[in-house]
PDB file of C-alpha atoms in Angstrom:
ATOM      1  CA  UNK T   1       3.637  35.315  -1.006  1.00 77.00           C
ATOM      2  CA  UNK T   2       0.284  33.267  -0.220  1.00 93.00           C
ATOM      3  CA  UNK T   3      -0.740  31.954  -4.009  1.00 98.00           C
ATOM      4  CA  UNK T   4      -4.122  30.195  -4.773  1.00 98.00           C
ATOM      5  CA  UNK T   5      -2.362  27.422  -6.023  1.00 98.00           C
ATOM      6  CA  UNK T   6       0.913  25.751  -6.453  1.00 98.00           C
ATOM      7  CA  UNK T   7       1.382  23.534  -9.222  1.00 98.00           C
ATOM      8  CA  UNK T   8       3.850  20.747  -8.242  1.00 98.00           C
ATOM      9  CA  UNK T   9       6.264  18.640 -10.446  1.00 98.00           C
ATOM     10  CA  UNK T  10       8.959  16.067  -9.680  1.00 98.00           C
ATOM     11  CA  UNK T  11      11.303  14.787 -12.486  1.00 98.00           C
ATOM     12  CA  UNK T  12      13.656  12.034 -13.303  1.00 96.00           C
ATOM     13  CA  UNK T  13      15.232  11.967 -16.288  1.00 96.00           C
ATOM     14  CA  UNK T  14      12.258  13.279 -17.844  1.00 96.00           C
ATOM     15  CA  UNK T  15      10.589  16.503 -18.412  1.00 97.00           C
ATOM     16  CA  UNK T  16       8.444  17.229 -21.576  1.00 97.00           C
ATOM     17  CA  UNK T  17       8.208  20.922 -22.939  1.00 97.00           C
ATOM     18  CA  UNK T  18       4.580  20.222 -23.688  1.00 96.00           C
ATOM     19  CA  UNK T  19       4.142  20.427 -20.338  1.00 98.00           C
ATOM     20  CA  UNK T  20       6.635  23.459 -19.385  1.00 98.00           C
ATOM     21  CA  UNK T  21       4.437  25.061 -22.331  1.00 98.00           C
ATOM     22  CA  UNK T  22       1.606  24.464 -20.721  1.00 98.00           C
ATOM     23  CA  UNK T  23       2.411  25.766 -17.365  1.00 98.00           C
ATOM     24  CA  UNK T  24       2.905  28.448 -18.897  1.00 98.00           C
ATOM     25  CA  UNK T  25      -0.245  29.327 -20.195  1.00 98.00           C
ATOM     26  CA  UNK T  26      -1.835  28.958 -17.005  1.00 98.00           C
ATOM     27  CA  UNK T  27       0.852  31.006 -15.379  1.00 98.00           C
ATOM     28  CA  UNK T  28      -0.618  33.961 -18.189  1.00 98.00           C
ATOM     29  CA  UNK T  29      -3.848  33.339 -18.532  1.00 97.00           C
ATOM     30  CA  UNK T  30      -5.188  31.954 -15.178  1.00 97.00           C
ATOM     31  CA  UNK T  31      -7.091  34.434 -13.040  1.00 97.00           C
ATOM     32  CA  UNK T  32      -5.874  33.004 -10.252  1.00 98.00           C
ATOM     33  CA  UNK T  33      -2.606  32.887  -8.434  1.00 98.00           C
ATOM     34  CA  UNK T  34      -0.475  30.324  -9.620  1.00 98.00           C
ATOM     35  CA  UNK T  35       2.819  29.459  -8.622  1.00 98.00           C
ATOM     36  CA  UNK T  36       5.257  26.770 -10.309  1.00 98.00           C
ATOM     37  CA  UNK T  37       7.902  24.332  -8.258  1.00 98.00           C
ATOM     38  CA  UNK T  38       9.866  21.698 -10.019  1.00 98.00           C
ATOM     39  CA  UNK T  39      12.416  19.059  -7.877  1.00 98.00           C
ATOM     40  CA  UNK T  40      14.413  17.355 -10.007  1.00 98.00           C
ATOM     41  CA  UNK T  41      16.071  14.408  -8.464  1.00 97.00           C
ATOM     42  CA  UNK T  42      19.569  13.988  -9.718  1.00 96.00           C
ATOM     43  CA  UNK T  43      18.124  13.811 -13.352  1.00 97.00           C
ATOM     44  CA  UNK T  44      21.526  12.659 -15.827  1.00 96.00           C
ATOM     45  CA  UNK T  45      19.958  12.927 -19.140  1.00 97.00           C
ATOM     46  CA  UNK T  46      18.377  16.609 -18.824  1.00 97.00           C
ATOM     47  CA  UNK T  47      19.216  19.322 -17.830  1.00 97.00           C
ATOM     48  CA  UNK T  48      15.911  20.141 -15.113  1.00 97.00           C
ATOM     49  CA  UNK T  49      17.077  23.587 -14.452  1.00 98.00           C
ATOM     50  CA  UNK T  50      18.159  24.965 -17.456  1.00 98.00           C
ATOM     51  CA  UNK T  51      14.454  23.331 -19.347  1.00 98.00           C
ATOM     52  CA  UNK T  52      12.293  25.032 -16.618  1.00 98.00           C
ATOM     53  CA  UNK T  53      13.910  28.531 -16.746  1.00 98.00           C
ATOM     54  CA  UNK T  54      14.070  28.479 -20.075  1.00 98.00           C
ATOM     55  CA  UNK T  55      10.071  28.487 -20.402  1.00 98.00           C
ATOM     56  CA  UNK T  56       8.782  29.817 -17.110  1.00 98.00           C
ATOM     57  CA  UNK T  57      11.753  32.258 -15.537  1.00 98.00           C
ATOM     58  CA  UNK T  58      10.118  32.474 -12.039  1.00 98.00           C
ATOM     59  CA  UNK T  59       9.916  28.680 -11.698  1.00 98.00           C
ATOM     60  CA  UNK T  60      11.143  27.850  -8.168  1.00 98.00           C
ATOM     61  CA  UNK T  61      13.217  24.405  -9.007  1.00 98.00           C
ATOM     62  CA  UNK T  62      14.752  22.250  -6.545  1.00 98.00           C
ATOM     63  CA  UNK T  63      17.534  20.053  -6.812  1.00 97.00           C
ATOM     64  CA  UNK T  64      18.751  17.149  -5.250  1.00 97.00           C
ATOM     65  CA  UNK T  65      21.056  15.005  -4.867  1.00 96.00           C
ATOM     66  CA  UNK T  66      19.927  11.573  -5.683  1.00 94.00           C
ATOM     67  CA  UNK T  67      16.464   9.846  -7.089  1.00 94.00           C
ATOM     68  CA  UNK T  68      14.316  10.233  -3.871  1.00 94.00           C
ATOM     69  CA  UNK T  69      11.249   8.821  -5.252  1.00 93.00           C
ATOM     70  CA  UNK T  70       8.138  11.041  -6.252  1.00 95.00           C
ATOM     71  CA  UNK T  71       6.183  11.333  -3.007  1.00 96.00           C
ATOM     72  CA  UNK T  72       9.074  12.203  -0.944  1.00 96.00           C
ATOM     73  CA  UNK T  73       9.654  14.787  -3.670  1.00 97.00           C
ATOM     74  CA  UNK T  74       6.043  16.540  -3.668  1.00 98.00           C
ATOM     75  CA  UNK T  75       7.000  16.653   0.381  1.00 98.00           C
ATOM     76  CA  UNK T  76       9.949  18.635  -0.026  1.00 97.00           C
ATOM     77  CA  UNK T  77       8.229  21.339  -2.566  1.00 97.00           C
ATOM     78  CA  UNK T  78       4.903  21.346  -0.755  1.00 97.00           C
ATOM     79  CA  UNK T  79       7.116  22.808   2.431  1.00 96.00           C
ATOM     80  CA  UNK T  80       8.650  25.081   0.350  1.00 93.00           C
ATOM     81  CA  UNK T  81       5.717  27.293  -1.065  1.00 95.00           C
ATOM     82  CA  UNK T  82       2.587  28.724   0.747  1.00 96.00           C
ATOM     83  CA  UNK T  83      -0.668  27.790  -1.735  1.00 98.00           C
ATOM     84  CA  UNK T  84      -4.111  27.240  -0.462  1.00 98.00           C
ATOM     85  CA  UNK T  85      -4.410  24.287  -3.330  1.00 98.00           C
ATOM     86  CA  UNK T  86      -1.656  22.352  -4.771  1.00 98.00           C
ATOM     87  CA  UNK T  87      -1.876  20.664  -8.068  1.00 98.00           C
ATOM     88  CA  UNK T  88       0.288  17.460  -8.718  1.00 98.00           C
ATOM     89  CA  UNK T  89       1.039  17.042 -12.255  1.00 98.00           C
ATOM     90  CA  UNK T  90       3.008  14.462 -13.755  1.00 98.00           C
ATOM     91  CA  UNK T  91       6.519  15.611 -16.140  1.00 98.00           C
ATOM     92  CA  UNK T  92       5.271  13.755 -19.279  1.00 97.00           C
ATOM     93  CA  UNK T  93       1.339  15.578 -19.449  1.00 98.00           C
ATOM     94  CA  UNK T  94      -0.109  18.040 -21.349  1.00 97.00           C
ATOM     95  CA  UNK T  95      -2.642  20.545 -19.957  1.00 97.00           C
ATOM     96  CA  UNK T  96      -4.521  21.585 -23.124  1.00 94.00           C
ATOM     97  CA  UNK T  97      -7.309  22.645 -21.693  1.00 94.00           C
ATOM     98  CA  UNK T  98      -5.375  25.659 -19.418  1.00 94.00           C
ATOM     99  CA  UNK T  99      -8.975  26.540 -17.863  1.00 96.00           C
ATOM    100  CA  UNK T 100      -8.697  23.482 -15.858  1.00 97.00           C
ATOM    101  CA  UNK T 101      -6.749  24.523 -13.258  1.00 97.00           C
ATOM    102  CA  UNK T 102      -9.472  27.264 -12.414  1.00 98.00           C
ATOM    103  CA  UNK T 103     -12.159  24.249 -12.748  1.00 98.00           C
ATOM    104  CA  UNK T 104     -10.656  22.042 -10.156  1.00 98.00           C
ATOM    105  CA  UNK T 105      -9.896  24.962  -7.788  1.00 98.00           C
ATOM    106  CA  UNK T 106     -13.436  26.286  -8.010  1.00 98.00           C
ATOM    107  CA  UNK T 107     -14.588  22.791  -7.166  1.00 98.00           C
ATOM    108  CA  UNK T 108     -12.732  22.229  -4.193  1.00 98.00           C
ATOM    109  CA  UNK T 109     -13.613  25.646  -3.266  1.00 98.00           C
ATOM    110  CA  UNK T 110     -17.572  24.987  -2.882  1.00 98.00           C
ATOM    111  CA  UNK T 111     -17.309  21.678  -2.767  1.00 98.00           C
ATOM    112  CA  UNK T 112     -14.761  21.777   1.016  1.00 97.00           C
ATOM    113  CA  UNK T 113     -15.546  18.169   1.889  1.00 98.00           C
ATOM    114  CA  UNK T 114     -13.853  17.270  -0.626  1.00 98.00           C
ATOM    115  CA  UNK T 115     -10.683  15.919  -0.350  1.00 98.00           C
ATOM    116  CA  UNK T 116      -8.981  14.930  -3.969  1.00 98.00           C
ATOM    117  CA  UNK T 117     -10.233  15.941  -7.676  1.00 98.00           C
ATOM    118  CA  UNK T 118      -8.765  14.988 -10.723  1.00 98.00           C
ATOM    119  CA  UNK T 119      -9.584  15.010 -14.490  1.00 98.00           C
ATOM    120  CA  UNK T 120     -10.229  12.760 -17.536  1.00 97.00           C
ATOM    121  CA  UNK T 121      -6.744  11.361 -18.727  1.00 98.00           C
ATOM    122  CA  UNK T 122      -6.200  10.603 -22.482  1.00 97.00           C
ATOM    123  CA  UNK T 123      -3.352   9.119 -24.560  1.00 97.00           C
ATOM    124  CA  UNK T 124      -1.497  11.122 -26.527  1.00 96.00           C
ATOM    125  CA  UNK T 125      -3.625   9.239 -29.333  1.00 96.00           C
ATOM    126  CA  UNK T 126      -7.184  10.518 -27.927  1.00 96.00           C
ATOM    127  CA  UNK T 127      -7.192   6.956 -26.214  1.00 96.00           C
ATOM    128  CA  UNK T 128      -8.966   6.845 -22.593  1.00 96.00           C
ATOM    129  CA  UNK T 129      -6.583   6.624 -19.499  1.00 96.00           C
ATOM    130  CA  UNK T 130      -8.311   4.635 -16.583  1.00 95.00           C
ATOM    131  CA  UNK T 131      -6.371   6.590 -14.019  1.00 96.00           C
ATOM    132  CA  UNK T 132     -10.414   6.304 -11.744  1.00 97.00           C
ATOM    133  CA  UNK T 133      -9.729   3.418  -9.548  1.00 95.00           C
ATOM    134  CA  UNK T 134     -11.484   0.759  -7.058  1.00 95.00           C
ATOM    135  CA  UNK T 135      -8.737   0.394  -3.986  1.00 95.00           C
ATOM    136  CA  UNK T 136      -6.234  -2.945  -4.978  1.00 89.00           C
ATOM    137  CA  UNK T 137      -6.851  -6.199  -3.016  1.00 84.00           C
ATOM    138  CA  UNK T 138      -4.326  -8.127  -1.775  1.00 76.00           C
ATOM    139  CA  UNK T 139      -3.572 -10.369  -4.715  1.00 73.00           C
ATOM    140  CA  UNK T 140      -3.780  -7.517  -7.333  1.00 69.00           C
ATOM    141  CA  UNK T 141      -0.418  -7.401  -8.599  1.00 67.00           C
ATOM    142  CA  UNK T 142      -0.203 -10.741  -9.063  1.00 68.00           C
ATOM    143  CA  UNK T 143      -3.134 -11.207 -10.704  1.00 64.00           C
ATOM    144  CA  UNK T 144      -2.229  -7.849 -12.788  1.00 65.00           C
ATOM    145  CA  UNK T 145       1.334  -9.041 -14.075  1.00 63.00           C
ATOM    146  CA  UNK T 146       1.421 -13.204 -13.893  1.00 68.00           C
ATOM    147  CA  UNK T 147      -0.472 -16.205 -15.358  1.00 71.00           C
ATOM    148  CA  UNK T 148      -0.812 -17.878 -11.022  1.00 69.00           C
ATOM    149  CA  UNK T 149      -4.697 -16.846 -11.677  1.00 66.00           C
ATOM    150  CA  UNK T 150      -6.607 -18.317 -14.411  1.00 73.00           C
ATOM    151  CA  UNK T 151      -7.933 -16.035 -17.962  1.00 75.00           C
ATOM    152  CA  UNK T 152     -11.242 -15.909 -16.336  1.00 71.00           C
ATOM    153  CA  UNK T 153     -10.311 -14.871 -13.184  1.00 68.00           C
ATOM    154  CA  UNK T 154      -7.590 -12.082 -14.134  1.00 73.00           C
ATOM    155  CA  UNK T 155      -9.689 -10.516 -16.674  1.00 78.00           C
ATOM    156  CA  UNK T 156     -12.456 -10.156 -13.783  1.00 79.00           C
ATOM    157  CA  UNK T 157     -10.156  -8.795 -10.935  1.00 71.00           C
ATOM    158  CA  UNK T 158      -8.626  -6.449 -13.843  1.00 81.00           C
ATOM    159  CA  UNK T 159     -12.543  -5.287 -15.100  1.00 84.00           C
ATOM    160  CA  UNK T 160     -13.301  -4.991 -11.227  1.00 89.00           C
ATOM    161  CA  UNK T 161     -10.190  -3.184 -10.576  1.00 86.00           C
ATOM    162  CA  UNK T 162      -9.750  -0.846 -14.107  1.00 88.00           C
ATOM    163  CA  UNK T 163     -13.659   0.088 -13.134  1.00 94.00           C
ATOM    164  CA  UNK T 164     -14.658  -1.378 -16.573  1.00 92.00           C
ATOM    165  CA  UNK T 165     -17.995  -1.517 -15.200  1.00 93.00           C
ATOM    166  CA  UNK T 166     -18.180   2.622 -15.500  1.00 94.00           C
ATOM    167  CA  UNK T 167     -18.457   4.390 -18.993  1.00 91.00           C
ATOM    168  CA  UNK T 168     -15.666   7.244 -17.446  1.00 94.00           C
ATOM    169  CA  UNK T 169     -17.431   9.432 -18.456  1.00 94.00           C
ATOM    170  CA  UNK T 170     -19.288  11.312 -15.678  1.00 95.00           C
ATOM    171  CA  UNK T 171     -18.764  12.759 -12.589  1.00 97.00           C
ATOM    172  CA  UNK T 172     -18.338  10.581  -9.343  1.00 97.00           C
ATOM    173  CA  UNK T 173     -16.875   9.592  -6.482  1.00 98.00           C
ATOM    174  CA  UNK T 174     -14.106   7.183  -6.585  1.00 98.00           C
ATOM    175  CA  UNK T 175     -12.022   4.920  -4.774  1.00 98.00           C
ATOM    176  CA  UNK T 176      -8.154   6.714  -5.630  1.00 98.00           C
ATOM    177  CA  UNK T 177      -7.058   8.697  -8.670  1.00 98.00           C
ATOM    178  CA  UNK T 178      -3.201   8.435 -10.547  1.00 97.00           C
ATOM    179  CA  UNK T 179      -0.794  11.078  -9.299  1.00 97.00           C
ATOM    180  CA  UNK T 180      -0.432  12.069 -12.626  1.00 97.00           C
ATOM    181  CA  UNK T 181      -2.662  15.162 -11.907  1.00 98.00           C
ATOM    182  CA  UNK T 182      -5.089  16.001  -9.351  1.00 98.00           C
ATOM    183  CA  UNK T 183      -5.718  18.608  -6.784  1.00 98.00           C
ATOM    184  CA  UNK T 184      -5.877  19.186  -3.011  1.00 98.00           C
ATOM    185  CA  UNK T 185      -5.886  21.450   0.112  1.00 98.00           C
ATOM    186  CA  UNK T 186      -2.628  22.272   1.416  1.00 98.00           C
ATOM    187  CA  UNK T 187      -4.206  22.379   4.964  1.00 98.00           C
ATOM    188  CA  UNK T 188      -4.963  18.500   4.399  1.00 98.00           C
ATOM    189  CA  UNK T 189      -2.381  17.388   2.411  1.00 98.00           C
ATOM    190  CA  UNK T 190      -0.433  18.741   5.593  1.00 98.00           C
ATOM    191  CA  UNK T 191      -2.865  17.204   8.170  1.00 98.00           C
ATOM    192  CA  UNK T 192      -2.443  13.533   6.350  1.00 98.00           C
ATOM    193  CA  UNK T 193       1.078  13.967   7.093  1.00 98.00           C
ATOM    194  CA  UNK T 194       2.313  14.372   2.766  1.00 98.00           C
ATOM    195  CA  UNK T 195       2.756  11.529   0.783  1.00 98.00           C
ATOM    196  CA  UNK T 196       3.873   8.574   3.168  1.00 97.00           C
ATOM    197  CA  UNK T 197       7.508   8.620   2.550  1.00 95.00           C
ATOM    198  CA  UNK T 198       7.834   4.941   2.867  1.00 94.00           C
ATOM    199  CA  UNK T 199       6.758   4.629  -0.850  1.00 95.00           C
ATOM    200  CA  UNK T 200       9.506   5.276  -3.098  1.00 91.00           C
ATOM    201  CA  UNK T 201       7.755   4.700  -6.130  1.00 88.00           C
ATOM    202  CA  UNK T 202       4.301   3.673  -6.171  1.00 93.00           C
ATOM    203  CA  UNK T 203       1.281   3.230  -4.533  1.00 96.00           C
ATOM    204  CA  UNK T 204       2.011   6.730  -2.707  1.00 97.00           C
ATOM    205  CA  UNK T 205      -1.074   7.640  -4.722  1.00 98.00           C
ATOM    206  CA  UNK T 206      -3.479   4.762  -3.546  1.00 97.00           C
ATOM    207  CA  UNK T 207      -2.000   5.614   0.031  1.00 98.00           C
ATOM    208  CA  UNK T 208      -2.731   9.128  -0.272  1.00 98.00           C
ATOM    209  CA  UNK T 209      -6.548   8.698  -1.397  1.00 98.00           C
ATOM    210  CA  UNK T 210      -7.162   6.333   1.411  1.00 97.00           C
ATOM    211  CA  UNK T 211      -6.429   8.729   3.674  1.00 98.00           C
ATOM    212  CA  UNK T 212      -8.302  10.745   2.878  1.00 98.00           C
ATOM    213  CA  UNK T 213     -11.493   8.823   2.724  1.00 98.00           C
ATOM    214  CA  UNK T 214     -10.646   7.449   6.151  1.00 97.00           C
ATOM    215  CA  UNK T 215     -11.108  11.126   7.268  1.00 98.00           C
ATOM    216  CA  UNK T 216     -14.477  11.307   5.093  1.00 98.00           C
ATOM    217  CA  UNK T 217     -13.210  13.288   2.444  1.00 98.00           C
ATOM    218  CA  UNK T 218     -14.118  11.814  -1.037  1.00 98.00           C
ATOM    219  CA  UNK T 219     -12.195  11.274  -4.244  1.00 98.00           C
ATOM    220  CA  UNK T 220     -13.730  12.745  -6.964  1.00 98.00           C
ATOM    221  CA  UNK T 221     -12.914  12.082 -11.019  1.00 98.00           C
ATOM    222  CA  UNK T 222     -14.517  14.690 -13.144  1.00 98.00           C
ATOM    223  CA  UNK T 223     -13.981  13.941 -16.579  1.00 97.00           C
ATOM    224  CA  UNK T 224     -15.619  17.266 -18.098  1.00 97.00           C
ATOM    225  CA  UNK T 225     -12.013  18.546 -17.954  1.00 97.00           C
ATOM    226  CA  UNK T 226      -9.523  16.955 -19.732  1.00 97.00           C
ATOM    227  CA  UNK T 227      -5.802  16.924 -20.402  1.00 97.00           C
ATOM    228  CA  UNK T 228      -2.854  14.812 -22.039  1.00 97.00           C
ATOM    229  CA  UNK T 229      -1.062  12.125 -20.483  1.00 98.00           C
ATOM    230  CA  UNK T 230       2.150  10.029 -22.353  1.00 95.00           C
ATOM    231  CA  UNK T 231       1.505   7.764 -19.376  1.00 85.00           C
ATOM    232  CA  UNK T 232       4.454   4.930 -19.860  1.00 70.00           C
ATOM    233  CA  UNK T 233       3.710   1.445 -17.686  1.00 50.00           C
ATOM    234  CA  UNK T 234       7.722   1.096 -16.246  1.00 42.00           C
ATOM    235  CA  UNK T 235       7.142  -1.441 -13.614  1.00 40.00           C
ATOM    236  CA  UNK T 236       5.758  -4.063 -16.607  1.00 47.00           C
ATOM    237  CA  UNK T 237       7.443  -5.552 -19.445  1.00 48.00           C
ATOM    238  CA  UNK T 238       7.672  -8.603 -21.359  1.00 47.00           C
ATOM    239  CA  UNK T 239      10.252 -10.515 -19.359  1.00 46.00           C
ATOM    240  CA  UNK T 240       8.627 -13.260 -16.879  1.00 48.00           C
ATOM    241  CA  UNK T 241       7.619 -11.991 -13.235  1.00 47.00           C
ATOM    242  CA  UNK T 242      11.465 -13.702 -11.976  1.00 42.00           C
ATOM    243  CA  UNK T 243      13.430 -12.019 -14.896  1.00 47.00           C
ATOM    244  CA  UNK T 244      11.470  -8.684 -14.461  1.00 44.00           C
ATOM    245  CA  UNK T 245      12.068  -8.504 -10.809  1.00 42.00           C
ATOM    246  CA  UNK T 246      16.365  -8.771 -11.246  1.00 41.00           C
ATOM    247  CA  UNK T 247      16.034  -6.900 -14.423  1.00 52.00           C
ATOM    248  CA  UNK T 248      13.845  -3.767 -13.438  1.00 56.00           C
ATOM    249  CA  UNK T 249      14.116  -1.681 -10.731  1.00 69.00           C
ATOM    250  CA  UNK T 250      10.872  -0.335 -11.198  1.00 76.00           C
ATOM    251  CA  UNK T 251       9.170  -3.576 -10.833  1.00 81.00           C
ATOM    252  CA  UNK T 252      11.414  -4.435  -7.706  1.00 85.00           C
ATOM    253  CA  UNK T 253       9.753  -0.693  -5.937  1.00 82.00           C
ATOM    254  CA  UNK T 254       6.045  -2.160  -7.054  1.00 85.00           C
ATOM    255  CA  UNK T 255       6.710  -5.328  -5.578  1.00 87.00           C
ATOM    256  CA  UNK T 256       8.571  -3.070  -2.254  1.00 92.00           C
ATOM    257  CA  UNK T 257       5.227  -0.360  -2.072  1.00 93.00           C
ATOM    258  CA  UNK T 258       2.586  -2.942  -2.409  1.00 89.00           C
ATOM    259  CA  UNK T 259       4.411  -5.074   0.628  1.00 91.00           C
ATOM    260  CA  UNK T 260       4.447  -1.288   2.508  1.00 94.00           C
ATOM    261  CA  UNK T 261       0.869  -0.852   1.146  1.00 93.00           C
ATOM    262  CA  UNK T 262      -0.095  -3.965   2.332  1.00 91.00           C
ATOM    263  CA  UNK T 263       1.339  -4.271   5.722  1.00 92.00           C
ATOM    264  CA  UNK T 264       0.218  -0.373   6.835  1.00 94.00           C
ATOM    265  CA  UNK T 265      -3.472  -1.125   5.844  1.00 94.00           C
ATOM    266  CA  UNK T 266      -3.826  -4.893   7.514  1.00 88.00           C
ATOM    267  CA  UNK T 267      -7.183  -5.645   8.633  1.00 72.00           C
ATOM    268  CA  UNK T 268      -8.389  -1.895   7.496  1.00 76.00           C
ATOM    269  CA  UNK T 269     -11.866  -1.587   5.666  1.00 58.00           C
ATOM    270  CA  UNK T 270     -12.365   1.830   3.853  1.00 48.00           C
ATOM    271  CA  UNK T 271     -15.041   2.650   1.773  1.00 43.00           C
TER     272      UNK T 271
END
């Protein structure tokens, strides 16, 4: 059966009931043909299959042996389902406005040259998450996570990278959007080759958006459509940079992906 939209969620020891309940409402109310696919990366702290099937019995749950990362697991789901569009959705989100799926779908249908479209995300307390950003410079992680630069340099870089000069209240094209929640056509996704399997975690969303731009398919941020995301920066902690590298696996993944991203796009200038 050909679906209009496949919602794809990847889990690893985390899957909020609020996420599943909001997906349930979408499935029950959307005028589109929507299906839900969950890929679980060998979670040990939750029974993902049971959680999903309890709330959404018709969902497809793919259980993988080992933690294969976000992008690779999304690729597995995308190969399993026949849909015109994919809506990638983090397991710690809450689609508070269930019309978002229809609206993002409508936007892509009426703007066929657009590559990726994403809603505005808020923290659970209602504060804005700045999830649309400019492409990172080679020194971005150093400026973001260490004190090797002066405070003035770090603040200037952070303001530019996080688009502090933009109100985040109006629709616009952006360099990239975080992979927490976004939609794109399955045709474009497969044309690109899906998420680059070389990234285990981090930078797979930056990379995918950059691939879209290289094909002349812009990325759009649509703040008129809003949802909630309980975002936690797993690769950041209060230890020094060296201690964090040795004791925080997420930090190591971030550095590894940063190096792969820099090598892949070396000498290439887009947007």
